[in-house]
Short mmCIF file of N, CA and C in Angstrom, two decimals:
data_model
loop_
_atom_site.label_atom_id
_atom_site.label_comp_id
_atom_site.label_asym_id
_atom_site.label_seq_id
_atom_site.Cartn_x
_atom_site.Cartn_y
_atom_site.Cartn_z
N PHE A 2 4.25 36.45 -36.18
CA PHE A 2 2.80 37.40 -37.50
C PHE A 2 3.90 38.01 -38.68
N GLN A 3 5.18 38.14 -37.50
CA GLN A 3 6.01 39.16 -38.48
C GLN A 3 6.80 37.67 -40.12
N THR A 4 6.37 36.98 -39.52
CA THR A 4 6.54 35.45 -40.74
C THR A 4 5.74 35.33 -41.69
N ALA A 5 4.42 35.42 -40.42
CA ALA A 5 3.75 35.50 -42.42
C ALA A 5 3.61 36.79 -43.27
N LEU A 6 3.85 37.58 -42.26
CA LEU A 6 3.97 39.09 -43.19
C LEU A 6 5.43 38.52 -44.44
N ARG A 7 6.64 38.28 -43.98
CA ARG A 7 7.09 37.59 -44.97
C ARG A 7 6.86 36.62 -45.37
N VAL A 8 6.88 35.74 -45.54
CA VAL A 8 5.62 34.33 -46.84
C VAL A 8 5.22 35.44 -47.00
N GLY A 9 3.95 36.12 -46.76
CA GLY A 9 2.84 36.72 -48.00
C GLY A 9 3.83 37.56 -48.74
N LYS A 10 4.59 38.04 -48.66
CA LYS A 10 5.89 38.79 -49.76
C LYS A 10 6.46 37.72 -50.06
N ARG A 11 6.83 36.75 -50.13
CA ARG A 11 7.98 36.31 -50.68
C ARG A 11 6.92 35.40 -51.68
N VAL A 12 5.40 35.28 -51.30
CA VAL A 12 4.42 34.94 -52.61
C VAL A 12 4.42 35.26 -53.83
N ARG A 13 4.46 36.33 -53.13
CA ARG A 13 4.07 37.57 -54.21
C ARG A 13 5.00 38.12 -55.12
N THR A 14 6.28 37.41 -54.62
CA THR A 14 7.55 37.88 -55.15
C THR A 14 8.00 37.30 -56.72
N GLU A 15 8.62 35.63 -55.73
CA GLU A 15 8.70 34.78 -56.18
C GLU A 15 8.10 34.25 -56.78
N SER A 16 6.26 34.49 -57.33
CA SER A 16 5.32 33.74 -57.94
C SER A 16 5.07 33.84 -59.02
N GLY A 17 4.79 35.34 -58.60
CA GLY A 17 4.32 36.71 -59.76
C GLY A 17 2.97 36.49 -59.63
N ILE A 18 2.55 36.07 -58.82
CA ILE A 18 0.49 35.41 -58.44
C ILE A 18 -0.43 36.61 -58.15
N SER A 19 0.27 37.95 -58.63
CA SER A 19 -0.59 38.93 -57.75
C SER A 19 -0.43 40.05 -59.42
N GLN A 20 0.58 40.05 -60.46
CA GLN A 20 1.17 40.22 -61.54
C GLN A 20 -0.53 40.21 -62.59
N GLY A 21 -0.77 41.57 -63.11
CA GLY A 21 -1.62 40.97 -64.13
C GLY A 21 -3.23 42.22 -63.84
N ALA A 22 -3.66 42.66 -64.74
CA ALA A 22 -5.00 43.28 -64.11
C ALA A 22 -5.72 42.69 -64.28
N MET A 23 -6.80 42.90 -63.02
CA MET A 23 -7.88 41.35 -62.81
C MET A 23 -9.37 42.48 -63.25
N SER A 24 -9.25 43.94 -63.26
CA SER A 24 -10.10 44.49 -63.24
C SER A 24 -10.33 44.85 -65.05
N HIS A 25 -11.47 45.73 -65.28
CA HIS A 25 -11.25 46.76 -66.94
C HIS A 25 -10.96 48.18 -66.24
N SER A 26 -10.64 48.49 -65.94
CA SER A 26 -10.44 49.50 -65.56
C SER A 26 -8.46 49.63 -65.61
N GLN A 27 -8.24 48.59 -64.59
CA GLN A 27 -6.89 47.60 -65.19
C GLN A 27 -6.11 47.41 -66.47
N ALA A 28 -6.82 46.40 -67.10
CA ALA A 28 -7.22 46.03 -67.31
C ALA A 28 -6.55 47.23 -69.03
N VAL A 29 -7.20 48.20 -69.16
CA VAL A 29 -6.91 49.38 -70.09
C VAL A 29 -5.19 49.91 -69.83
N ILE A 30 -5.61 50.21 -68.35
CA ILE A 30 -4.11 50.91 -68.34
C ILE A 30 -3.35 50.04 -68.53
N GLU A 31 -3.11 48.84 -68.14
CA GLU A 31 -2.03 47.86 -68.89
C GLU A 31 -1.74 47.54 -70.28
N CYS A 32 -2.80 47.92 -71.46
CA CYS A 32 -2.77 48.42 -72.53
C CYS A 32 -2.48 49.51 -72.74
N LEU A 33 -3.11 50.37 -71.78
CA LEU A 33 -1.60 51.71 -72.78
C LEU A 33 -0.28 52.02 -72.44
N ILE A 34 0.10 50.71 -71.33
CA ILE A 34 1.28 50.73 -71.10
C ILE A 34 2.00 49.42 -72.37
N GLN A 35 1.47 48.63 -72.32
CA GLN A 35 2.13 48.42 -73.86
C GLN A 35 2.05 48.56 -74.71
N GLU A 36 1.75 49.61 -75.47
CA GLU A 36 1.04 49.88 -76.76
C GLU A 36 2.14 51.52 -75.83
N GLN A 37 2.69 51.35 -75.39
CA GLN A 37 3.88 52.96 -74.86
C GLN A 37 3.56 54.01 -75.24
N ILE A 38 1.92 54.12 -74.72
CA ILE A 38 1.69 55.39 -74.94
C ILE A 38 1.94 56.29 -74.06
N PRO A 39 2.46 57.71 -74.08
CA PRO A 39 3.54 58.87 -73.10
C PRO A 39 2.43 58.65 -72.25
N LEU A 40 1.40 59.16 -70.83
CA LEU A 40 0.80 59.28 -70.64
C LEU A 40 0.66 60.75 -69.83
N ASN A 41 2.15 61.36 -69.30
CA ASN A 41 1.83 62.73 -69.53
C ASN A 41 2.04 62.85 -70.66
N HIS A 42 2.45 62.98 -71.98
CA HIS A 42 1.99 63.25 -73.23
C HIS A 42 0.45 63.75 -73.79
N ALA A 43 0.12 62.70 -73.69
CA ALA A 43 -0.90 62.16 -74.39
C ALA A 43 -2.58 62.99 -73.83
N LEU A 44 -3.04 63.27 -75.15
CA LEU A 44 -4.57 64.32 -75.39
C LEU A 44 -6.02 62.62 -74.52
N ILE A 45 -6.13 62.91 -73.70
CA ILE A 45 -7.31 61.68 -73.73
C ILE A 45 -8.77 61.95 -73.09
N THR A 46 -9.49 61.05 -74.67
CA THR A 46 -10.64 61.60 -73.92
C THR A 46 -11.64 60.96 -73.94
N MET A 47 -12.71 60.36 -73.00
CA MET A 47 -13.23 59.99 -72.06
C MET A 47 -14.49 60.40 -72.09
N LEU A 48 -15.43 59.18 -72.77
CA LEU A 48 -16.75 59.41 -72.80
C LEU A 48 -17.42 58.63 -72.35
N GLY A 49 -18.42 59.32 -71.46
CA GLY A 49 -19.50 58.61 -70.01
C GLY A 49 -19.24 58.81 -68.22
N ILE A 50 -19.97 59.03 -67.95
CA ILE A 50 -19.20 59.07 -67.18
C ILE A 50 -19.95 57.80 -65.71
N ASN A 51 -19.62 56.93 -65.18
CA ASN A 51 -19.80 56.36 -64.71
C ASN A 51 -18.45 55.63 -63.69
N LYS A 52 -18.72 54.86 -63.28
CA LYS A 52 -18.05 53.80 -62.23
C LYS A 52 -16.76 53.35 -62.76
N LEU A 53 -16.10 52.75 -64.11
CA LEU A 53 -15.44 51.98 -65.17
C LEU A 53 -14.58 53.27 -65.10
N ASN A 54 -15.54 53.66 -65.69
CA ASN A 54 -14.81 55.40 -66.58
C ASN A 54 -13.92 56.43 -65.02
N GLU A 55 -14.51 56.43 -63.74
CA GLU A 55 -14.17 56.43 -62.74
C GLU A 55 -12.90 56.26 -62.28
N ASP A 56 -13.04 55.06 -61.94
CA ASP A 56 -11.67 54.40 -62.21
C ASP A 56 -10.97 54.69 -62.67
N ILE A 57 -10.99 54.39 -64.20
CA ILE A 57 -9.78 54.08 -65.14
C ILE A 57 -9.04 55.76 -65.08
N ILE A 58 -9.63 56.80 -64.90
CA ILE A 58 -8.92 58.17 -64.62
C ILE A 58 -8.65 58.31 -62.97
N ARG A 59 -9.09 57.16 -62.31
CA ARG A 59 -8.23 57.27 -61.11
C ARG A 59 -6.52 56.71 -61.87
N PHE A 60 -6.83 55.36 -61.96
CA PHE A 60 -5.32 55.13 -62.66
C PHE A 60 -4.33 55.62 -63.71
N LEU A 61 -5.36 56.29 -64.48
CA LEU A 61 -4.64 57.50 -65.15
C LEU A 61 -3.71 58.42 -64.50
N ASN A 62 -4.44 59.30 -63.17
CA ASN A 62 -3.97 60.02 -62.08
C ASN A 62 -3.05 60.17 -61.98
N ALA A 63 -2.80 58.02 -61.90
CA ALA A 63 -1.74 57.64 -60.63
C ALA A 63 -0.35 57.55 -61.65
N LYS A 64 -0.27 57.08 -62.89
CA LYS A 64 -0.04 56.79 -64.07
C LYS A 64 0.71 58.10 -64.88
N GLY A 65 0.98 59.54 -64.16
CA GLY A 65 0.99 60.77 -64.50
C GLY A 65 -0.06 61.04 -65.86
N ALA A 66 -1.31 60.80 -66.23
CA ALA A 66 -1.86 61.24 -67.14
C ALA A 66 -1.37 62.66 -67.23
N CYS A 67 -1.97 63.41 -67.72
CA CYS A 67 -2.29 65.28 -67.73
C CYS A 67 -3.21 65.63 -68.10
N SER A 68 -3.31 65.22 -69.14
CA SER A 68 -4.55 65.95 -70.34
C SER A 68 -5.36 64.85 -70.06
N ILE A 69 -7.06 65.05 -69.46
CA ILE A 69 -8.29 64.42 -69.86
C ILE A 69 -8.91 65.23 -69.85
N PHE A 70 -9.76 65.04 -70.94
CA PHE A 70 -11.04 65.58 -71.03
C PHE A 70 -12.66 63.96 -71.18
N LEU A 71 -13.38 64.83 -69.88
CA LEU A 71 -14.41 64.17 -70.32
C LEU A 71 -15.75 64.80 -70.92
N GLY A 72 -16.30 64.04 -71.27
CA GLY A 72 -18.01 64.52 -71.82
C GLY A 72 -18.72 63.40 -72.00
N ASN A 73 -20.34 64.01 -71.71
CA ASN A 73 -21.33 63.18 -71.36
C ASN A 73 -22.33 63.53 -72.37
N ARG A 74 -23.27 63.20 -72.42
CA ARG A 74 -24.99 63.79 -72.10
C ARG A 74 -25.15 64.78 -71.52
N TYR A 75 -24.73 64.52 -70.30
CA TYR A 75 -25.61 65.55 -69.19
C TYR A 75 -24.44 66.64 -68.69
N PHE A 76 -24.00 67.62 -69.44
CA PHE A 76 -22.97 68.18 -68.82
C PHE A 76 -22.28 68.40 -68.29
N GLU A 77 -23.28 69.00 -67.16
CA GLU A 77 -23.24 69.30 -65.33
C GLU A 77 -22.66 67.43 -64.92
N LYS A 78 -22.65 66.41 -65.24
CA LYS A 78 -22.04 65.07 -64.97
C LYS A 78 -20.55 65.15 -65.02
N ALA A 79 -20.30 65.61 -66.26
CA ALA A 79 -19.00 65.71 -66.89
C ALA A 79 -18.14 66.33 -65.94
N GLN A 80 -18.38 68.28 -65.71
CA GLN A 80 -18.16 69.07 -64.93
C GLN A 80 -18.11 68.63 -63.33
N LEU A 81 -18.86 67.93 -62.50
CA LEU A 81 -18.23 67.59 -61.56
C LEU A 81 -16.75 66.51 -61.55
N MET A 82 -17.14 65.79 -62.60
CA MET A 82 -16.15 64.19 -62.41
C MET A 82 -14.67 64.88 -62.89
N ALA A 83 -14.86 65.98 -63.41
CA ALA A 83 -14.35 66.86 -63.91
C ALA A 83 -13.82 66.96 -62.88
N GLU A 84 -14.36 68.35 -62.19
CA GLU A 84 -13.37 68.56 -61.34
C GLU A 84 -13.14 68.40 -59.76
N LYS A 85 -13.53 67.56 -59.81
CA LYS A 85 -12.94 66.14 -59.19
C LYS A 85 -11.57 65.52 -59.00
N TYR A 86 -11.26 65.31 -60.03
CA TYR A 86 -9.91 64.56 -60.80
C TYR A 86 -8.89 65.80 -61.24
N ASN A 87 -9.25 66.72 -62.20
CA ASN A 87 -8.33 67.81 -62.13
C ASN A 87 -8.64 67.21 -63.54
N CYS A 88 -9.58 67.47 -64.36
CA CYS A 88 -9.69 67.56 -65.47
C CYS A 88 -10.49 68.29 -66.08
N LYS A 89 -11.06 68.28 -67.67
CA LYS A 89 -11.87 68.91 -68.11
C LYS A 89 -12.57 69.04 -68.73
N ALA A 90 -14.20 68.56 -68.72
CA ALA A 90 -15.46 68.96 -69.35
C ALA A 90 -15.64 69.43 -70.81
N PHE A 91 -16.32 68.99 -71.79
CA PHE A 91 -16.85 69.46 -72.63
C PHE A 91 -18.60 69.15 -73.31
N ARG A 92 -19.12 69.45 -73.71
CA ARG A 92 -19.69 69.17 -74.03
C ARG A 92 -20.66 68.32 -75.23
N PHE A 93 -21.12 67.20 -75.43
CA PHE A 93 -21.40 66.72 -76.33
C PHE A 93 -21.25 66.72 -77.68
N ASP A 94 -21.92 67.80 -78.07
CA ASP A 94 -21.83 68.26 -79.08
C ASP A 94 -20.68 68.78 -79.68
N GLU A 95 -19.39 69.05 -78.83
CA GLU A 95 -18.36 69.24 -78.77
C GLU A 95 -17.30 68.44 -79.28
N MET A 96 -17.51 66.71 -79.06
CA MET A 96 -16.67 65.52 -79.20
C MET A 96 -16.09 65.80 -80.50
N LYS A 97 -16.38 66.15 -81.52
CA LYS A 97 -15.83 65.93 -83.01
C LYS A 97 -14.54 67.04 -82.82
N ALA A 98 -14.54 68.10 -82.10
CA ALA A 98 -13.27 69.31 -82.01
C ALA A 98 -12.58 68.18 -81.14
N PHE A 99 -12.52 67.34 -80.43
CA PHE A 99 -11.94 66.78 -79.22
C PHE A 99 -11.25 65.69 -80.08
N MET A 100 -11.83 65.52 -80.73
CA MET A 100 -11.25 64.05 -81.27
C MET A 100 -10.45 64.08 -82.26
N GLU A 101 -10.53 65.17 -82.68
CA GLU A 101 -9.21 65.11 -83.47
C GLU A 101 -8.04 65.89 -83.55
N TYR A 102 -7.81 65.76 -81.82
CA TYR A 102 -6.05 65.89 -81.27
C TYR A 102 -6.10 65.07 -80.41
N THR A 103 -6.94 63.79 -79.95
CA THR A 103 -7.16 62.98 -79.64
C THR A 103 -6.09 61.93 -79.84
N ASP A 104 -5.98 61.22 -79.14
CA ASP A 104 -4.22 60.57 -78.86
C ASP A 104 -4.95 59.19 -78.41
N VAL A 105 -5.94 59.56 -77.12
CA VAL A 105 -6.02 58.14 -77.25
C VAL A 105 -7.96 58.40 -76.69
N LEU A 106 -8.63 57.73 -76.89
CA LEU A 106 -9.96 57.48 -76.62
C LEU A 106 -10.65 56.79 -76.22
N ILE A 107 -11.31 56.59 -74.87
CA ILE A 107 -12.24 55.91 -73.73
C ILE A 107 -13.51 56.04 -74.15
N THR A 108 -14.13 54.79 -74.17
CA THR A 108 -15.83 55.01 -73.67
C THR A 108 -16.65 54.09 -73.71
N ALA A 109 -17.56 54.63 -72.97
CA ALA A 109 -18.12 53.63 -71.23
C ALA A 109 -19.00 54.43 -71.03
N THR A 110 -20.32 54.49 -72.47
CA THR A 110 -21.75 55.43 -72.22
C THR A 110 -22.36 54.39 -72.22
N SER A 111 -23.78 54.45 -71.84
CA SER A 111 -24.60 53.03 -72.55
C SER A 111 -26.06 54.18 -73.28
N SER A 112 -25.33 54.16 -73.96
CA SER A 112 -25.91 55.18 -75.28
C SER A 112 -26.31 53.70 -76.42
N PRO A 113 -27.27 53.56 -76.74
CA PRO A 113 -28.47 52.66 -77.53
C PRO A 113 -28.06 52.07 -78.83
N ASN A 114 -27.08 53.22 -79.40
CA ASN A 114 -26.54 53.29 -80.97
C ASN A 114 -24.20 53.75 -80.29
N ALA A 115 -24.11 53.46 -81.78
CA ALA A 115 -22.93 54.16 -81.31
C ALA A 115 -22.48 55.63 -81.84
N ILE A 116 -21.80 55.89 -81.54
CA ILE A 116 -21.88 57.58 -81.11
C ILE A 116 -20.54 58.47 -81.35
N VAL A 117 -19.74 56.74 -82.02
CA VAL A 117 -18.31 57.54 -82.36
C VAL A 117 -17.97 56.93 -83.49
N ARG A 118 -18.48 57.42 -85.00
CA ARG A 118 -18.06 56.90 -85.89
C ARG A 118 -17.05 57.58 -86.95
N PRO A 119 -16.71 56.83 -88.33
CA PRO A 119 -15.17 56.94 -88.87
C PRO A 119 -15.14 58.97 -89.27
N GLU A 120 -17.12 59.32 -89.45
CA GLU A 120 -16.36 60.68 -89.41
C GLU A 120 -16.16 61.93 -88.68
N HIS A 121 -15.82 61.27 -87.34
CA HIS A 121 -15.59 61.46 -86.28
C HIS A 121 -13.86 61.66 -85.79
N ILE A 122 -13.31 60.67 -87.04
CA ILE A 122 -12.03 60.51 -87.06
C ILE A 122 -11.20 61.04 -88.05
N SER A 123 -10.16 61.47 -87.75
CA SER A 123 -9.21 62.79 -89.31
C SER A 123 -8.45 61.27 -90.07
N PRO A 124 -8.39 61.51 -91.23
CA PRO A 124 -7.36 60.37 -92.19
C PRO A 124 -6.88 59.95 -91.31
N ASN A 125 -5.55 61.13 -91.66
CA ASN A 125 -4.11 60.63 -90.72
C ASN A 125 -4.24 60.65 -89.57
N GLN A 126 -5.08 60.60 -88.53
CA GLN A 126 -4.70 60.98 -87.36
C GLN A 126 -4.29 59.16 -86.41
N ASN A 127 -3.22 59.22 -85.83
CA ASN A 127 -2.99 58.07 -85.17
C ASN A 127 -3.90 58.72 -84.01
N ILE A 128 -4.67 57.15 -83.39
CA ILE A 128 -5.32 57.07 -82.44
C ILE A 128 -5.75 55.75 -81.54
N LEU A 129 -5.56 55.55 -79.95
CA LEU A 129 -5.70 54.26 -80.04
C LEU A 129 -6.89 54.07 -79.32
N ILE A 130 -7.98 53.65 -79.23
CA ILE A 130 -10.29 53.35 -79.09
C ILE A 130 -10.22 52.31 -77.79
N PHE A 131 -10.41 52.45 -76.88
CA PHE A 131 -11.33 51.35 -75.91
C PHE A 131 -12.37 51.76 -76.28
N ASP A 132 -13.02 50.60 -76.79
CA ASP A 132 -14.08 50.60 -76.72
C ASP A 132 -15.35 50.02 -75.40
N LEU A 133 -15.27 50.20 -74.34
CA LEU A 133 -15.82 49.86 -73.37
C LEU A 133 -17.74 48.80 -73.04
N ALA A 134 -18.18 49.66 -74.26
CA ALA A 134 -19.75 49.65 -73.86
C ALA A 134 -20.44 49.05 -74.50
N PHE A 135 -21.64 48.85 -74.19
CA PHE A 135 -22.38 47.70 -74.03
C PHE A 135 -23.57 47.59 -74.72
N PRO A 136 -25.03 47.96 -75.64
CA PRO A 136 -24.39 47.79 -76.91
C PRO A 136 -22.64 48.58 -77.31
N ARG A 137 -22.01 48.18 -78.38
CA ARG A 137 -20.89 49.12 -78.62
C ARG A 137 -20.89 50.68 -78.91
N ASP A 138 -19.86 51.94 -78.78
CA ASP A 138 -20.23 53.33 -78.60
C ASP A 138 -19.26 53.97 -80.17
N VAL A 139 -18.69 52.35 -80.74
CA VAL A 139 -17.46 52.94 -81.70
C VAL A 139 -17.89 51.96 -82.95
N ASP A 140 -18.58 52.53 -84.04
CA ASP A 140 -18.77 51.83 -85.19
C ASP A 140 -17.16 51.06 -85.67
N GLU A 141 -18.11 49.78 -86.21
CA GLU A 141 -16.96 49.49 -86.12
C GLU A 141 -15.59 49.37 -87.67
N ARG A 142 -16.64 50.22 -88.61
CA ARG A 142 -16.57 50.56 -89.54
C ARG A 142 -14.38 51.76 -89.17
N VAL A 143 -14.54 52.16 -87.34
CA VAL A 143 -13.94 52.84 -87.51
C VAL A 143 -12.84 52.46 -87.22
N GLY A 144 -12.19 50.81 -86.76
CA GLY A 144 -11.37 49.61 -86.54
C GLY A 144 -10.80 49.82 -87.54
N GLN A 145 -11.49 49.66 -88.61
CA GLN A 145 -11.02 49.48 -90.44
C GLN A 145 -9.88 51.18 -90.52
N LEU A 146 -9.58 51.51 -90.02
CA LEU A 146 -9.37 52.67 -90.37
C LEU A 146 -7.66 52.83 -89.81
N PRO A 147 -7.19 53.35 -91.29
CA PRO A 147 -5.63 53.47 -91.47
C PRO A 147 -5.33 54.29 -89.99
N ASN A 148 -3.86 54.07 -89.41
CA ASN A 148 -3.87 54.08 -88.35
C ASN A 148 -4.37 54.59 -86.33
N VAL A 149 -5.42 53.30 -87.01
CA VAL A 149 -6.46 53.41 -85.53
C VAL A 149 -6.46 52.23 -84.90
N LYS A 150 -6.12 52.27 -83.82
CA LYS A 150 -6.15 50.67 -83.13
C LYS A 150 -7.40 50.85 -82.19
N LEU A 151 -8.40 49.68 -82.42
CA LEU A 151 -9.45 49.76 -80.94
C LEU A 151 -9.65 48.13 -80.74
N TYR A 152 -9.87 49.23 -79.48
CA TYR A 152 -10.25 47.55 -78.27
C TYR A 152 -10.99 47.62 -77.84
N ASN A 153 -12.51 46.16 -77.97
CA ASN A 153 -13.31 46.91 -77.28
C ASN A 153 -13.55 45.65 -75.70
N LEU A 154 -14.38 45.84 -75.92
CA LEU A 154 -15.22 45.08 -74.41
C LEU A 154 -14.32 43.45 -74.44
N GLU A 155 -14.86 42.80 -75.83
CA GLU A 155 -14.35 41.66 -75.58
C GLU A 155 -12.73 41.38 -75.37
N ASP A 156 -12.07 41.83 -76.09
CA ASP A 156 -10.43 41.89 -75.91
C ASP A 156 -10.12 42.73 -74.33
N ILE A 157 -10.34 43.68 -73.55
CA ILE A 157 -10.34 44.12 -73.12
C ILE A 157 -10.62 42.38 -72.28
N LYS A 158 -11.87 41.96 -71.82
CA LYS A 158 -12.44 40.44 -70.83
C LYS A 158 -10.83 40.40 -71.50
N HIS A 159 -10.79 39.55 -72.52
CA HIS A 159 -10.20 38.62 -72.91
C HIS A 159 -9.28 38.35 -71.83
N LYS A 160 -8.40 40.06 -71.62
CA LYS A 160 -7.23 39.68 -71.56
C LYS A 160 -7.07 39.75 -69.79
N VAL A 161 -8.73 40.26 -68.99
CA VAL A 161 -8.43 40.27 -68.06
C VAL A 161 -8.57 38.21 -67.90
N ASN A 162 -9.81 37.95 -68.53
CA ASN A 162 -8.83 35.75 -68.33
C ASN A 162 -7.84 36.10 -68.72
N GLN A 163 -6.92 36.41 -69.59
CA GLN A 163 -5.47 34.96 -69.91
C GLN A 163 -4.98 35.71 -68.21
N ASN A 164 -4.94 36.61 -67.80
CA ASN A 164 -4.60 37.56 -66.53
C ASN A 164 -4.88 36.52 -65.87
N LEU A 165 -6.18 35.78 -65.39
CA LEU A 165 -6.72 35.39 -64.69
C LEU A 165 -5.76 33.82 -64.25
N GLU A 166 -6.22 33.45 -65.83
CA GLU A 166 -5.51 32.45 -66.47
C GLU A 166 -3.67 32.64 -65.53
N THR A 167 -3.16 32.44 -66.16
CA THR A 167 -1.85 33.11 -65.56
C THR A 167 -1.18 33.44 -64.38
N ARG A 168 -2.53 33.43 -63.29
CA ARG A 168 -2.26 33.69 -61.92
C ARG A 168 -2.77 32.50 -61.11
N TYR A 169 -3.76 31.38 -62.15
CA TYR A 169 -4.21 30.25 -61.61
C TYR A 169 -2.69 29.19 -61.84
N LYS A 170 -2.19 29.54 -62.54
CA LYS A 170 -0.85 28.60 -62.84
C LYS A 170 0.35 29.04 -62.25
N LYS A 171 0.29 29.78 -61.40
CA LYS A 171 1.20 30.03 -60.29
C LYS A 171 1.21 29.94 -58.78
N VAL A 172 -0.79 29.80 -58.32
CA VAL A 172 -0.81 28.62 -57.26
C VAL A 172 0.09 28.16 -56.80
N ASP A 173 0.72 27.17 -57.20
CA ASP A 173 1.17 25.69 -57.15
C ASP A 173 2.44 25.91 -56.60
N LEU A 174 3.44 27.15 -57.25
CA LEU A 174 4.22 27.65 -57.39
C LEU A 174 4.39 28.60 -55.46
N ALA A 175 3.22 29.45 -55.29
CA ALA A 175 3.15 29.81 -54.37
C ALA A 175 2.66 28.72 -53.37
N HIS A 176 2.44 27.78 -53.24
CA HIS A 176 1.87 26.60 -52.80
C HIS A 176 2.82 26.03 -52.29
N GLN A 177 3.53 25.87 -52.68
CA GLN A 177 5.00 25.52 -52.73
C GLN A 177 6.05 26.06 -51.74
N ILE A 178 6.05 27.34 -51.88
CA ILE A 178 7.32 28.55 -50.63
C ILE A 178 5.99 27.97 -49.26
N ILE A 179 4.44 28.02 -50.14
CA ILE A 179 4.42 28.26 -48.41
C ILE A 179 4.68 26.98 -47.22
N VAL A 180 4.30 26.04 -48.21
CA VAL A 180 4.87 24.84 -47.28
C VAL A 180 6.21 24.94 -47.53
N GLN A 181 7.32 24.73 -47.62
CA GLN A 181 8.38 25.08 -47.53
C GLN A 181 8.54 25.71 -45.61
N GLU A 182 8.15 26.97 -46.79
CA GLU A 182 8.12 27.91 -45.29
C GLU A 182 7.44 27.48 -43.52
N VAL A 183 6.54 27.00 -43.49
CA VAL A 183 5.84 26.10 -42.52
C VAL A 183 6.62 25.48 -42.41
N THR A 184 7.31 24.63 -42.27
CA THR A 184 8.08 22.82 -42.35
C THR A 184 9.11 23.73 -41.77
N ASP A 185 9.46 25.25 -42.18
CA ASP A 185 10.44 25.69 -41.84
C ASP A 185 11.00 26.35 -40.53
N PHE A 186 9.29 26.91 -40.28
CA PHE A 186 8.99 27.50 -38.98
C PHE A 186 8.84 26.03 -37.87
N CYS A 187 7.67 25.33 -38.01
CA CYS A 187 7.98 24.58 -37.26
C CYS A 187 9.17 23.75 -36.60
N THR A 188 9.92 23.37 -38.32
CA THR A 188 11.39 22.47 -37.14
C THR A 188 12.02 24.13 -36.28
N LEU A 189 12.10 25.54 -36.26
CA LEU A 189 12.97 26.25 -35.92
C LEU A 189 11.86 26.78 -34.64
N SER A 190 11.35 25.90 -33.99
CA SER A 190 10.48 26.43 -33.25
C SER A 190 10.40 25.29 -31.85
N ILE A 191 10.69 24.19 -32.75
CA ILE A 191 10.74 22.66 -31.89
C ILE A 191 12.37 23.18 -31.07
#
């Protein structure tokens, strides 16, 4: 049993097979880290209350994010989740005011229309946006604004797929390590 645990740890460490985000929520956090966003200082605005955003909030909290604001069409739902994760809730009609100070916007609502439009973004505002909704929450013109970096759902899916491909490529190395360890174990047992 101890040998099996040691081999499992060796496989994870040496092959790197467990690296890379495998879910949309983890991929968002991976992008934030790659973009070098200082999560402990960034003002993060999230639109929509759902499982995906809840997972992202958990990851953000674990990475030291301090200023997370939640907006939802139904304010009470935003309040409940905000209380659960030590965030702050706001009403959707206050979105423009929050957007002005937002460093990172993560949106995943069930709205049939774009809810974030160019007029919501200040001209000189640096903002990183993750639009995880289908159909999209962010008007595509927002991505053309200066100082705006926009990731959409397809970008996040692509990141997850890239990570999956990378893991598949590491399976052979993992298999070689296991075969070597089994051989060594059987040799010692004789």
